[in-house]
PDB file of C-alpha atoms in Angstrom:
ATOM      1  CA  UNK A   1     -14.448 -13.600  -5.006  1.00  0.00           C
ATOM      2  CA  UNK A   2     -15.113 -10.169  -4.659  1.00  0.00           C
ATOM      3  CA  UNK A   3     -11.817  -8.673  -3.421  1.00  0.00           C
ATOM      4  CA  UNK A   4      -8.534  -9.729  -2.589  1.00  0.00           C
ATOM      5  CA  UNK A   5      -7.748 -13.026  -0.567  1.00  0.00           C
ATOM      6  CA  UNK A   6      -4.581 -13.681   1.366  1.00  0.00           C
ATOM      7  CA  UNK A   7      -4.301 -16.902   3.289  1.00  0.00           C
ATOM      8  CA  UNK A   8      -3.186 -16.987   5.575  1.00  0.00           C
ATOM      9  CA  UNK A   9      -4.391 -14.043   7.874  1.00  0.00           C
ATOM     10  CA  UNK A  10      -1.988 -14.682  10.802  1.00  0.00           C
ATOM     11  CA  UNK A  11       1.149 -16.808  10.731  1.00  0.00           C
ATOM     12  CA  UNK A  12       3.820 -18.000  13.575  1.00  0.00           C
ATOM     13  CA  UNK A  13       7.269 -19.205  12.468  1.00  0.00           C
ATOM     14  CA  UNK A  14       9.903 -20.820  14.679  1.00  0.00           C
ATOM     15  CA  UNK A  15      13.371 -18.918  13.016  1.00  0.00           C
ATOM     16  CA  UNK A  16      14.928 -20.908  10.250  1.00  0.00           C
ATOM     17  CA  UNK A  17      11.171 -22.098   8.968  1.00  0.00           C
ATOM     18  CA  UNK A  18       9.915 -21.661   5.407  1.00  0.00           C
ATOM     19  CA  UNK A  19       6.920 -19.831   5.007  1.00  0.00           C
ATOM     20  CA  UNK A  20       4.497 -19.890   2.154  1.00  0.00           C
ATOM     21  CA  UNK A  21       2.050 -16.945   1.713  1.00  0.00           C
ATOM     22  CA  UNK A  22      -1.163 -17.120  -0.360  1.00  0.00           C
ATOM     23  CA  UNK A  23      -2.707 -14.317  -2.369  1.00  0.00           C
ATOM     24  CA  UNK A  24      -6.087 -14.463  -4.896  1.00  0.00           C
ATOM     25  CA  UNK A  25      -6.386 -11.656  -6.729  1.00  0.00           C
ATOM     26  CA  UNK A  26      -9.495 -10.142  -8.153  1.00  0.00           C
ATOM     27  CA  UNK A  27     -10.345 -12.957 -10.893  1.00  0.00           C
ATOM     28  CA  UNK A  28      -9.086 -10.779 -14.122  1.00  0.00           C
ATOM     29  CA  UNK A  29      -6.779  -7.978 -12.576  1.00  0.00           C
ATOM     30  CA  UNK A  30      -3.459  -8.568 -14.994  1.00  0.00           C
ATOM     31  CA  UNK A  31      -0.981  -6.818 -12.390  1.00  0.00           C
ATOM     32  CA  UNK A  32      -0.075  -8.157  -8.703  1.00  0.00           C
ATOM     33  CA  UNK A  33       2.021  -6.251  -6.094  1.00  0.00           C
ATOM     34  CA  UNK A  34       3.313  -8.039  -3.285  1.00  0.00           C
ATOM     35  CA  UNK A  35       3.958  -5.364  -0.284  1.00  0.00           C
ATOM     36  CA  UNK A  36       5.784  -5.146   3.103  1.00  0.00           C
ATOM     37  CA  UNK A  37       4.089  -3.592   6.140  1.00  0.00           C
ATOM     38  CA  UNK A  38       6.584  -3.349   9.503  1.00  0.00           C
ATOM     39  CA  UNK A  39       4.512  -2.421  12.263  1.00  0.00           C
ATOM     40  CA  UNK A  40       4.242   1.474  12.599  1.00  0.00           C
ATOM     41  CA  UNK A  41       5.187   2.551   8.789  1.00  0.00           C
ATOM     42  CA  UNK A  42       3.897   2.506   5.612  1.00  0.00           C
ATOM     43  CA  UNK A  43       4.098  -0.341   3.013  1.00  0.00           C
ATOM     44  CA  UNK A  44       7.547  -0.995   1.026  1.00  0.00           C
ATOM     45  CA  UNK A  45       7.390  -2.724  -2.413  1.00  0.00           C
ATOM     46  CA  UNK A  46       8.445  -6.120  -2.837  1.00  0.00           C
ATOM     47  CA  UNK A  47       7.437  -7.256  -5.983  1.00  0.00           C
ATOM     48  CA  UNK A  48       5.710  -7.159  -9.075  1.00  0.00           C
ATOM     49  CA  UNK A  49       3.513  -9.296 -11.758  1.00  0.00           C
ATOM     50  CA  UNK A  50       1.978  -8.738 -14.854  1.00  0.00           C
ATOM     51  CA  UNK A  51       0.309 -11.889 -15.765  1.00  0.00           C
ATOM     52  CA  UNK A  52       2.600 -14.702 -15.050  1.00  0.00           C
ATOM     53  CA  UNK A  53       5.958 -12.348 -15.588  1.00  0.00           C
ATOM     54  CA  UNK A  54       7.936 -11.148 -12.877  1.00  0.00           C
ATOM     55  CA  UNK A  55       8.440  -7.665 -14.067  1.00  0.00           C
ATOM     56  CA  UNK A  56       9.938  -5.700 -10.960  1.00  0.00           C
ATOM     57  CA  UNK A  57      11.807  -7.661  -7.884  1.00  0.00           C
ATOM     58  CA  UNK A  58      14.175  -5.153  -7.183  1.00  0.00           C
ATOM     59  CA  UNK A  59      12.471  -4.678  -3.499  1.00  0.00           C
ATOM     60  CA  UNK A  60      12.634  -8.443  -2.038  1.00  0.00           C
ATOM     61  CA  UNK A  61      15.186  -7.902   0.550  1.00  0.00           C
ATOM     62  CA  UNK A  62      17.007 -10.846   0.547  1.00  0.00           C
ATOM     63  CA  UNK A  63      17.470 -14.417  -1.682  1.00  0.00           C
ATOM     64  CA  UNK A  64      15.430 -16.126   0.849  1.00  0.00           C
ATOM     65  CA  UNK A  65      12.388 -14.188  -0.618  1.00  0.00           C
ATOM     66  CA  UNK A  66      10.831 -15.757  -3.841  1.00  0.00           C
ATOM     67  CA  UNK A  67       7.836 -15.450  -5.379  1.00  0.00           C
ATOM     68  CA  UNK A  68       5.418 -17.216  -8.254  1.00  0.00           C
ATOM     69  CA  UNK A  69       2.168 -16.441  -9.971  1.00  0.00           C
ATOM     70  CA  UNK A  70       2.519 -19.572 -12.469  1.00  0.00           C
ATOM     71  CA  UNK A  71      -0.974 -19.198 -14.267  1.00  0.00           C
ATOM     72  CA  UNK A  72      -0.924 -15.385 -14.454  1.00  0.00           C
ATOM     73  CA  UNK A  73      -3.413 -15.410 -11.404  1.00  0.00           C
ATOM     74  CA  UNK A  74      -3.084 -17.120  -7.701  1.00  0.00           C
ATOM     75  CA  UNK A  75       0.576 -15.905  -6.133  1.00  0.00           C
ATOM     76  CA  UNK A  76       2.734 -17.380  -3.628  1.00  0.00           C
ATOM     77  CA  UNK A  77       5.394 -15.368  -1.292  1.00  0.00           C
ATOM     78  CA  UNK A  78       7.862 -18.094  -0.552  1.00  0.00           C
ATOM     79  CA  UNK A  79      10.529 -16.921   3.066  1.00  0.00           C
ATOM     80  CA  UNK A  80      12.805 -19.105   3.225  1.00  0.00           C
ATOM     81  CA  UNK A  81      14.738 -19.637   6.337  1.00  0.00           C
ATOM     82  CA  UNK A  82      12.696 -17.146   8.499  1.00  0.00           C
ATOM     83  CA  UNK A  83      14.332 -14.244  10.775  1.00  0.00           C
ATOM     84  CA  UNK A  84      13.100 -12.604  13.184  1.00  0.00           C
ATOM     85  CA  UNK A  85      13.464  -8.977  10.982  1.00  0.00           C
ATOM     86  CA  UNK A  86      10.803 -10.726   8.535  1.00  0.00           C
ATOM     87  CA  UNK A  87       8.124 -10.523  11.116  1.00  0.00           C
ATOM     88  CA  UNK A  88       5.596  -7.796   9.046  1.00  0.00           C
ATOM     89  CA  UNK A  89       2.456  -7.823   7.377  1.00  0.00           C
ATOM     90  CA  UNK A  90       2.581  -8.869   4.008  1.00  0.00           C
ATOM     91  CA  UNK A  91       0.210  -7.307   1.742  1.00  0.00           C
ATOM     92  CA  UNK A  92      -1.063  -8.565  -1.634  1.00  0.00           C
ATOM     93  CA  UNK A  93      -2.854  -6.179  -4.252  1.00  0.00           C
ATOM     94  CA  UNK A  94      -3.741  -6.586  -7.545  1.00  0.00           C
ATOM     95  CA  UNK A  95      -4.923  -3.682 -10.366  1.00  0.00           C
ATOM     96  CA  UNK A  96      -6.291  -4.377 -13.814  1.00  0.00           C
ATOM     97  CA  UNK A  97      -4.446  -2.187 -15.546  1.00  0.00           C
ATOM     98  CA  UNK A  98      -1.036  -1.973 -16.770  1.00  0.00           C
ATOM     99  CA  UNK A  99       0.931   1.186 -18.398  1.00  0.00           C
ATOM    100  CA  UNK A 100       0.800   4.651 -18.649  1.00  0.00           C
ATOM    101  CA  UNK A 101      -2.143   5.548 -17.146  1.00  0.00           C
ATOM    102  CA  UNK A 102      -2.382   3.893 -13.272  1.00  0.00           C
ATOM    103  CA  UNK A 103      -4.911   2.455 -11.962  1.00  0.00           C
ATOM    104  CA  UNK A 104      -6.223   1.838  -8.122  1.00  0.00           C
ATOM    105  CA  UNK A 105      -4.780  -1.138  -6.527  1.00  0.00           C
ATOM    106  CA  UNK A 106      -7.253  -3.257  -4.462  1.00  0.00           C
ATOM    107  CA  UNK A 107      -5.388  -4.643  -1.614  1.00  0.00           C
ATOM    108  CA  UNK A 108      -6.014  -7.721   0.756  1.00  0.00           C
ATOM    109  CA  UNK A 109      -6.149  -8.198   4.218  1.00  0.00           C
ATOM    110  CA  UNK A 110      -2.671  -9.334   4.484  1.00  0.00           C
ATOM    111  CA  UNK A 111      -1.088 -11.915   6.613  1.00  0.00           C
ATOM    112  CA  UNK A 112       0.543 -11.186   9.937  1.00  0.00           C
ATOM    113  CA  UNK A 113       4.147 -13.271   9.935  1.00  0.00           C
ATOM    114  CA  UNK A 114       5.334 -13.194  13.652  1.00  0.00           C
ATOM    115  CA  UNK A 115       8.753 -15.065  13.830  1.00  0.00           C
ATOM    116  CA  UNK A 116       9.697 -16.350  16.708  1.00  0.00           C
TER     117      UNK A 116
ATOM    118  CA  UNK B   1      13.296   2.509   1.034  1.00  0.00           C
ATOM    119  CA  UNK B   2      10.190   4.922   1.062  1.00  0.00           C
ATOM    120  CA  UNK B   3       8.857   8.244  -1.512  1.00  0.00           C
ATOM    121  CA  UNK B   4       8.352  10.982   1.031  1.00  0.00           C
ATOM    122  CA  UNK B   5       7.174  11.891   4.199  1.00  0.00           C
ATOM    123  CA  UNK B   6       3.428  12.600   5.367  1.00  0.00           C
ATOM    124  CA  UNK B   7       2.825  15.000   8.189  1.00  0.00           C
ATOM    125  CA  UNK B   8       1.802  15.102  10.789  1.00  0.00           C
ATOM    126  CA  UNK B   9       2.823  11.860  12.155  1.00  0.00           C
ATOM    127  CA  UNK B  10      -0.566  12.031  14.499  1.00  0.00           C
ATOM    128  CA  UNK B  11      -3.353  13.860  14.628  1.00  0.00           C
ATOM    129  CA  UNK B  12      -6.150  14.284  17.051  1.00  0.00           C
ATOM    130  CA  UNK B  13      -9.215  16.433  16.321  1.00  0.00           C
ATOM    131  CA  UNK B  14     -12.929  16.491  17.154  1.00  0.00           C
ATOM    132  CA  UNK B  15     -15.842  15.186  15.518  1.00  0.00           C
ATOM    133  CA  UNK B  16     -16.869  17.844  13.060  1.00  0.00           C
ATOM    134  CA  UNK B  17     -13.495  19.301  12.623  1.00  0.00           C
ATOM    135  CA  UNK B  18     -11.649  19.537   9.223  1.00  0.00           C
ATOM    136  CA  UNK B  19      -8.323  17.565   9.154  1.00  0.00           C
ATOM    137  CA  UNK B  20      -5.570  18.059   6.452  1.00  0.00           C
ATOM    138  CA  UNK B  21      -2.665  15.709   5.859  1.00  0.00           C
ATOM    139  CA  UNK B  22       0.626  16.351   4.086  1.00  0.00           C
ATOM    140  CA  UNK B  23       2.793  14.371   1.792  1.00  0.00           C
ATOM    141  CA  UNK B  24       5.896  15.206  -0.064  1.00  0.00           C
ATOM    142  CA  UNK B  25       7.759  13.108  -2.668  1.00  0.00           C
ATOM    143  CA  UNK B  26      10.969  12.963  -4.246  1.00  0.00           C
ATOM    144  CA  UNK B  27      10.731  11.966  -7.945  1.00  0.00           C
ATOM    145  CA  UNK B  28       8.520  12.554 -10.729  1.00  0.00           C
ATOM    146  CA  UNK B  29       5.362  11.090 -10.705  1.00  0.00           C
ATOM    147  CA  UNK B  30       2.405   9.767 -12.876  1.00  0.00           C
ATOM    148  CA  UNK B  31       0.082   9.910 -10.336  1.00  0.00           C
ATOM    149  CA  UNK B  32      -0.453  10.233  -6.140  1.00  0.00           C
ATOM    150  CA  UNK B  33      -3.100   8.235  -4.338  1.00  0.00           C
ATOM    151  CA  UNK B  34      -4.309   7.965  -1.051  1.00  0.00           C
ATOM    152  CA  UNK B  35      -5.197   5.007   0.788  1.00  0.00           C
ATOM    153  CA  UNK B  36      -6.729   4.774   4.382  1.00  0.00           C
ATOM    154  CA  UNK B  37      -5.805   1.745   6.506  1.00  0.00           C
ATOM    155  CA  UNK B  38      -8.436   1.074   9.951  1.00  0.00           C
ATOM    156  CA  UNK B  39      -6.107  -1.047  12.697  1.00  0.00           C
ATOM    157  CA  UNK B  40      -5.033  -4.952  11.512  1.00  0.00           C
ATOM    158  CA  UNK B  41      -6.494  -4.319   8.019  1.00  0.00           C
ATOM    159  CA  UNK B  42      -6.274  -4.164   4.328  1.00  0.00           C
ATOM    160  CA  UNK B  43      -5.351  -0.626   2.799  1.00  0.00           C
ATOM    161  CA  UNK B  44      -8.409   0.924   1.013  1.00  0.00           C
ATOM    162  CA  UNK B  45      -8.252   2.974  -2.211  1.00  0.00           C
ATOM    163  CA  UNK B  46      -9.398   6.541  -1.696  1.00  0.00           C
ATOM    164  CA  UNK B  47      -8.721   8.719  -4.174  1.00  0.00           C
ATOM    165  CA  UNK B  48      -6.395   9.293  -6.898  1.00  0.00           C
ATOM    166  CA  UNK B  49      -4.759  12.497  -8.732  1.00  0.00           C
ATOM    167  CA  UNK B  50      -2.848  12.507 -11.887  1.00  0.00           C
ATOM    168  CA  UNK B  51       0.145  14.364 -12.449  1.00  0.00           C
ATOM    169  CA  UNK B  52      -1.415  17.471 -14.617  1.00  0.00           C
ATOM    170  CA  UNK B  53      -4.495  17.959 -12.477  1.00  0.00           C
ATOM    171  CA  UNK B  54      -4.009  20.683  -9.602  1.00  0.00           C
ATOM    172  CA  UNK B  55      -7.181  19.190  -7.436  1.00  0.00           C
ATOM    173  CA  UNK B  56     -10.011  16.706  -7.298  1.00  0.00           C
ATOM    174  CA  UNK B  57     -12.833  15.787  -4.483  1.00  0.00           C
ATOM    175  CA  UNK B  58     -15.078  13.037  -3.750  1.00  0.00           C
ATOM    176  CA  UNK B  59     -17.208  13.251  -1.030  1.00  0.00           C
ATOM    177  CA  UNK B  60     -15.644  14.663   1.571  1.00  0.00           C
ATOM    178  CA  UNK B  61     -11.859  14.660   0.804  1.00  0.00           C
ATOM    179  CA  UNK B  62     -10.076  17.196  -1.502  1.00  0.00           C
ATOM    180  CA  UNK B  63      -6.660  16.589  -2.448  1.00  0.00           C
ATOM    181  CA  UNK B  64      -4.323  18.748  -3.922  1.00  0.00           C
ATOM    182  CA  UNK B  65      -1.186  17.661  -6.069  1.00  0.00           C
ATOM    183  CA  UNK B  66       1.474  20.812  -6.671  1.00  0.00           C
ATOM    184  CA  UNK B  67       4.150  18.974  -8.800  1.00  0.00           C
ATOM    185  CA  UNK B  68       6.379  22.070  -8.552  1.00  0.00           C
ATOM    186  CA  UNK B  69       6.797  21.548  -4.758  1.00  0.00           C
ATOM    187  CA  UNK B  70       6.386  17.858  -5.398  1.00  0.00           C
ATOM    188  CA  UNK B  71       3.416  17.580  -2.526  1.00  0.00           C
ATOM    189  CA  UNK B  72      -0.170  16.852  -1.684  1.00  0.00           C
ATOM    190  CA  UNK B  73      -2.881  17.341   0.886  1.00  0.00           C
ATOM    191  CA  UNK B  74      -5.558  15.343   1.681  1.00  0.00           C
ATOM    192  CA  UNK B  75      -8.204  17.488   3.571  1.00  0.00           C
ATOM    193  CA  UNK B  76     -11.444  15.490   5.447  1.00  0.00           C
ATOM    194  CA  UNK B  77     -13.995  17.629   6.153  1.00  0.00           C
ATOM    195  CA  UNK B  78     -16.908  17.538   8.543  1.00  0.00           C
ATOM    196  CA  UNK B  79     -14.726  14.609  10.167  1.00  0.00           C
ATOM    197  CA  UNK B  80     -16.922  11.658  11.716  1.00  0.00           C
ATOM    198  CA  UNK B  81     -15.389   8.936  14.650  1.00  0.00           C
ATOM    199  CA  UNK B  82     -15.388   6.207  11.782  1.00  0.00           C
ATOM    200  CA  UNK B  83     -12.691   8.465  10.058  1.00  0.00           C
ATOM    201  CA  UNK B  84     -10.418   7.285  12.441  1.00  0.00           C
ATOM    202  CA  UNK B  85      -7.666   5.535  10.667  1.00  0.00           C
ATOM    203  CA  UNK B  86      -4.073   5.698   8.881  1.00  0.00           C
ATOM    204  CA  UNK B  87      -3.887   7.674   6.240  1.00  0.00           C
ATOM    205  CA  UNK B  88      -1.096   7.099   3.561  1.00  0.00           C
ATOM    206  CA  UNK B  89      -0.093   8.957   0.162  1.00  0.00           C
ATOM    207  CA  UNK B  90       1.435   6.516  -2.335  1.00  0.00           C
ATOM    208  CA  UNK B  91       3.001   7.595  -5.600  1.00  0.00           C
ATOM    209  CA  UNK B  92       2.767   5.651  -9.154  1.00  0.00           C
ATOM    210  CA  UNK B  93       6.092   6.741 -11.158  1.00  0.00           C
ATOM    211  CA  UNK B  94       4.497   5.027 -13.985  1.00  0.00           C
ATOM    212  CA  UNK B  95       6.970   1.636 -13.431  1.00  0.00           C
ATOM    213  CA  UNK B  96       3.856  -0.515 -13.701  1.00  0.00           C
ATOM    214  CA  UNK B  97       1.568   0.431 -11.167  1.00  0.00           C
ATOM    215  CA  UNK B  98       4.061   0.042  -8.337  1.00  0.00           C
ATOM    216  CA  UNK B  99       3.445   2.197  -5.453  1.00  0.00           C
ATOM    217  CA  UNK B 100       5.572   3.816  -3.246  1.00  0.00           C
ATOM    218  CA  UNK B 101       3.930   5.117   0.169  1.00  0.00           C
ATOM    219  CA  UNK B 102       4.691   7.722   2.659  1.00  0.00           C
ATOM    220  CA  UNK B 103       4.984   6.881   6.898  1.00  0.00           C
ATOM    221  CA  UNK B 104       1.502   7.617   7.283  1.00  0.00           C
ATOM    222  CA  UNK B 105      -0.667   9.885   9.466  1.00  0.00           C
ATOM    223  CA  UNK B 106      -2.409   8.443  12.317  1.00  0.00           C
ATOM    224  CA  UNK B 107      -5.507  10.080  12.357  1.00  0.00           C
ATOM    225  CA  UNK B 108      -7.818  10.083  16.049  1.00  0.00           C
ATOM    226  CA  UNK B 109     -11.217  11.347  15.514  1.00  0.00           C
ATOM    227  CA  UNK B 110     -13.178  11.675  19.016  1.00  0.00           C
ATOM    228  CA  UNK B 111     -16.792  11.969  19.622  1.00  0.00           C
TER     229      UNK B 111
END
């Protein structure tokens, strides 16, 4: 597709549910950011791929975050065992560039998780 | 934990007005963006500064990056109702392309 696609756009989760989050990047773009959006303030990094390596994790809050990019192109954002403090927009982007010189990052629509 | 703060928080003008937001940082950066975010959607790309240039425009923004002072403005001019949005400043440390953002300014534009 043309742009970033994160499935899906709105989620509900009973506390103590695992959560999968979807993101297609721009078919090509080597580097994918996972972000954080709490309602009010400005994303907070979570993650970071180049390819199919997990470069950066340092900002997943807790072990019941994980996530994958197997193939070097769709990722997942596993939660496992949902709280209510993970309730957020999640935001996927991806860039094309890695290195010295940064690029843009094309973000997706996120997905709304609302636990309850 | 996030780069800097952005000020104002708000800001409420009038169609045809000029409105400037602020962002400071903390560390030293490759590069500052800024990204504008309409209500329950994705964060769009708007422009982007690198650390040894002083200004750039497109369109109607300027921004300014003074490294010294470790901030930058984002100035809309000739604002228009669809300019309504968040505005945030995000900076790229050179770590990969990861981006750290500023609170935001909510920006009102009104007919």
């Amino acid at each position: 597709g043309a742009g970033v696609s994160q499935s899906p756009r709105y989620k509900v989760a009973k506390r103590g549910q695992d959560v999968a989050l979807r993101c297609d990047p721009i078919s090509g773009h080597v580097s994918l950011f996972w972000y954080q959006q709490a309602l009010g303030q400005g994303p907070e990094f979570l993650t970071y791929f180049q390819n199919e390596a997990q470069l950066d994790k340092s900002g997943l809050p807790s072990d019941r975050f994980f996530a994958e990019r197997p193939e070097g192109s769709v990722s997942t954002l596993k939660i496992q065992r949902t709280q209510q403090e993970d309730s957020a927009v999640y935001l996927c982007a991806s860039s094309s560039r890695t290195g010295a010189r940064g690029t843009e990052a094309f973000f997706g629509q996120g997905t709304r998780l609302t636990v309850v | 934990s996030q780069q800097g703060e952005e000020d104002p928080q708000a800001l409420s003008i009038q169609e045809g007005e000029n409105a400037t937001m602020n962002c400071s940082y903390k560390t030293s950066i490759n590069n500052l963006q800024w990204y504008r975010q309409n209500s329950g959607r994705g964060l769009v790309h708007l422009i982007l500064i690198r650390s040894n240039e002083r200004e750039k425009h497109s369109g109607r923004l300027r921004v300014t990056l003074d490294t010294s002072k470790k901030s930058s403005s984002l100035l809309i001019t000739a604002s228009r109702a669809a300019d309504t949005a968040s505005y945030f400043c995000a900076t790229d440390a050179n770590q990969g392309g990861k981006l750290i953002f500023g609170q935001g300014t909510e920006l009102s534009v009104k007919p």
